[in-house]
Coordinates of C-alpha atoms in Angstrom, one line a residue:
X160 CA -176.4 14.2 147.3
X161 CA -172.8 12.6 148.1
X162 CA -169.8 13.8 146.5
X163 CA -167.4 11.4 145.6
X164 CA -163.8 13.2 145.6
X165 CA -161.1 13.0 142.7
X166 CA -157.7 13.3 142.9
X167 CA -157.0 15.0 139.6
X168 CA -158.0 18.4 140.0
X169 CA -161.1 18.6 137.9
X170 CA -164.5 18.6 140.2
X171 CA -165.4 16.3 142.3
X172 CA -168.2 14.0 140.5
X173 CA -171.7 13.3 142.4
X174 CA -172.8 9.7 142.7
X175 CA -175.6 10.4 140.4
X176 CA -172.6 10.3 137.4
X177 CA -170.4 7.8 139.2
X178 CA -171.3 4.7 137.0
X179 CA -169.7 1.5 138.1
X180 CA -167.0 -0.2 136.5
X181 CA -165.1 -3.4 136.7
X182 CA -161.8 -1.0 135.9
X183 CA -159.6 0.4 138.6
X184 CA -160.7 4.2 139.3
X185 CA -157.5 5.7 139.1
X186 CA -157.3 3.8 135.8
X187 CA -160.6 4.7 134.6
X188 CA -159.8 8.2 135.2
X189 CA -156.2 8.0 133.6
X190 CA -158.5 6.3 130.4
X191 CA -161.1 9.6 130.3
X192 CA -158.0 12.0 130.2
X193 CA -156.6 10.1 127.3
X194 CA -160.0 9.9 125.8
X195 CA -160.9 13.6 126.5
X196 CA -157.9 14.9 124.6
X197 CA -159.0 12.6 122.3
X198 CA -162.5 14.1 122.1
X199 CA -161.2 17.9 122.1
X200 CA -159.1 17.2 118.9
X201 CA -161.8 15.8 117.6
X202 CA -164.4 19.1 118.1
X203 CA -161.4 20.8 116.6
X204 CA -160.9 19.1 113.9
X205 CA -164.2 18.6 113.1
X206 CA -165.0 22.5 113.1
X207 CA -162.3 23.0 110.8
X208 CA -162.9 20.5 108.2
X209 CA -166.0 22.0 108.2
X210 CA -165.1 25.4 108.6
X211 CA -163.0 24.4 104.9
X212 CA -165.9 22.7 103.6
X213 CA -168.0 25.6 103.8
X214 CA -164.8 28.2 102.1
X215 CA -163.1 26.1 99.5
X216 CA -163.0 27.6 96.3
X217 CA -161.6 27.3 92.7
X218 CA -161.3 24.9 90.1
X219 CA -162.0 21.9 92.2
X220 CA -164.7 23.0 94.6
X221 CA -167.3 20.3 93.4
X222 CA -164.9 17.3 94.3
X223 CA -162.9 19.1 97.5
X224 CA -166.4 20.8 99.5
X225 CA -167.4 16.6 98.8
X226 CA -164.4 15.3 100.2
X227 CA -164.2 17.5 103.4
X228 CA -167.9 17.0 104.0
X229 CA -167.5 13.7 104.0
X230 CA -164.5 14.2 106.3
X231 CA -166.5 16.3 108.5
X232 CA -169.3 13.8 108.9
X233 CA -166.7 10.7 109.8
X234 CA -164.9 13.1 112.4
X235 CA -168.5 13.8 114.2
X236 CA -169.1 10.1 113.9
X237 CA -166.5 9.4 116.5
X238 CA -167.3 11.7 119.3
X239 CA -170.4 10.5 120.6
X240 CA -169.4 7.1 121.2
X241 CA -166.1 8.3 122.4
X242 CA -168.1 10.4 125.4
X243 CA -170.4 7.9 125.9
X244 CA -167.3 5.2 127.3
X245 CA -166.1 7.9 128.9
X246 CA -169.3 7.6 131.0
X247 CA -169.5 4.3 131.0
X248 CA -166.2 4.4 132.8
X249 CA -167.8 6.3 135.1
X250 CA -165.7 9.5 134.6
X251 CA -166.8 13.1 132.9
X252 CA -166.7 14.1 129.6
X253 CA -165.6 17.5 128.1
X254 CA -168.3 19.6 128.3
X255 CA -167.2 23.0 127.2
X256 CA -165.4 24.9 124.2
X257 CA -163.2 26.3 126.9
X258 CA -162.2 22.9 127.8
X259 CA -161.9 21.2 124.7
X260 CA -159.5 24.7 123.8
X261 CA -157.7 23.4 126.8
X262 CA -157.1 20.1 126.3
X263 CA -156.3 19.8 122.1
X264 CA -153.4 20.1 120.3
X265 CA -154.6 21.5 117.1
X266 CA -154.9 24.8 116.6
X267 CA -158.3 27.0 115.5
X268 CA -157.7 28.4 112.0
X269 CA -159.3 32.2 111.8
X270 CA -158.2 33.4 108.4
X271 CA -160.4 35.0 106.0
X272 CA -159.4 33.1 103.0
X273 CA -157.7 30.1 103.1
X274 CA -156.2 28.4 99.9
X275 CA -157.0 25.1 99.3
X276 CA -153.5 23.5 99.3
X277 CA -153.0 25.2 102.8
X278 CA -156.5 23.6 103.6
X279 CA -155.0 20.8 103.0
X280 CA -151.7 21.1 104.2
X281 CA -153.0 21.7 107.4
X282 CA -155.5 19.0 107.4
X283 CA -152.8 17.0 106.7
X284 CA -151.2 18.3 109.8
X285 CA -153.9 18.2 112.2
X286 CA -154.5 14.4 111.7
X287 CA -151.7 13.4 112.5
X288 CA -151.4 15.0 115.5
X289 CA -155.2 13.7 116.1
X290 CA -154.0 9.9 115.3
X291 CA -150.4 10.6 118.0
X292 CA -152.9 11.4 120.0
X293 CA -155.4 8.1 119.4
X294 CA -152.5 5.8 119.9
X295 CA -151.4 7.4 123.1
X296 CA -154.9 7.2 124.4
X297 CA -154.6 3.4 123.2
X298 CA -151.6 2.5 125.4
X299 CA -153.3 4.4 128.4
X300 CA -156.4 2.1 127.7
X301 CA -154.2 -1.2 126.9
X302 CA -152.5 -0.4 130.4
X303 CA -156.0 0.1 132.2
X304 CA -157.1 -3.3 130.4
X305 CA -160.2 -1.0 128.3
X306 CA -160.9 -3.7 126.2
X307 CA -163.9 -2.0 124.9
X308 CA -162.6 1.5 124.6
X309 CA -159.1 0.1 122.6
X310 CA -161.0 -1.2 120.5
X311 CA -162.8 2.1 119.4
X312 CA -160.1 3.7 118.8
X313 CA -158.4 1.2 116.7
X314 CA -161.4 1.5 114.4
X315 CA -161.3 5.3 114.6
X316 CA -157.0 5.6 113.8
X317 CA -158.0 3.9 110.4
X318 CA -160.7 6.4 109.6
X319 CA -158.1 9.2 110.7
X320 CA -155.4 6.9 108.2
X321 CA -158.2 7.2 105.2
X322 CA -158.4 10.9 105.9
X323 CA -155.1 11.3 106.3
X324 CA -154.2 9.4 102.8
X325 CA -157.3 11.2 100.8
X326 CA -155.9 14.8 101.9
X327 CA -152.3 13.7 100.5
X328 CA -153.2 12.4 97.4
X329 CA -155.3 15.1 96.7
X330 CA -152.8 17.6 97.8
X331 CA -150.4 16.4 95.5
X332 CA -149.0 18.1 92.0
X333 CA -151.8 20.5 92.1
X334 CA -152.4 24.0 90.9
X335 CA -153.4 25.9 93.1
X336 CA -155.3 28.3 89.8
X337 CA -159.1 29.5 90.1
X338 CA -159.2 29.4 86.4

């Protein structure tokens, strides 16, 4: 099996995952960094939405364990298609919770309890630092001339926007009261 050597410092690919592509390689490569950051918020993100889903309480659980379900399942919605034009590319994916831990921005939350304003709140937090990230990975893809993968992500920085505007709203003026 022939190795086909990278210059980043990851490992080298075999052919057997090199797919072809019209795009430059060192392009290509620069667009599956982008889009692997991209990816590890998105694990992130996802397990904590979820993580919330599963532990909000009080007064509003009916309406708020909805909401970040539905969050959760649009999140999870974006990675597969997001890995699979990494490969298309003919570059590598994450493929690790040690990686993706590596590579995100966003931070694990490991508390106990969480209330849900701070659910929120840092929610609120974390996508936005997912959608910097999107549009960053966008200029990497407008320079490489990814057409295709662009145009993913445009759809995907609105779903993050929706997110991002639900959490807000529903974070605002509340009580934060069990009763």
């Amino acid at each position: 099996m022939a190795v086909v050597r990278s210059l980043s410092k990851k490992p080298a690919k075999t052919s057997a995952l090199a797919t072809p592509t019209d795009l430059d390689s060192a392009k290509a490569q620069k667009v599956a960094d982008a889009i692997n950051r991209v990816l590890a918020d998105s694990f992130v993100l996802y397990l904590k939405t979820k993580n919330f889903h599963w532990h909000v309480s009080g007064k509003h659980f009916r309406d708020y364990h909805l909401l970040l379900d539905e969050q959760a399942d649009t999140i999870q919605a974006t990675i597969d298609p997001l890995a699979e034009r990494v490969r298309k590319i003919g570059c590598r994916t994450v493929h690790s919770y040690g990686e993706i831990l590596k590579l995100t921005g966003l931070k694990e939350n490991n508390e106990p309890y969480v209330s849900p304003e701070a659910m929120f709140a840092e929610l609120i937090a974390d996508n936005k630092a997912a959608i910097k990230t999107m549009r960053e990975a966008h200029e990497i893809c407008d320079e490489a001339e990814d057409i295709a993968t662009a145009s993913l992500l445009e759809e995907y920085v609105d779903e993050a926007e929706k997110r991002l505007w639900f959490l807000f709203e529903t974070n605002q003026n509340r009580q934060d009261s069990a009763t």
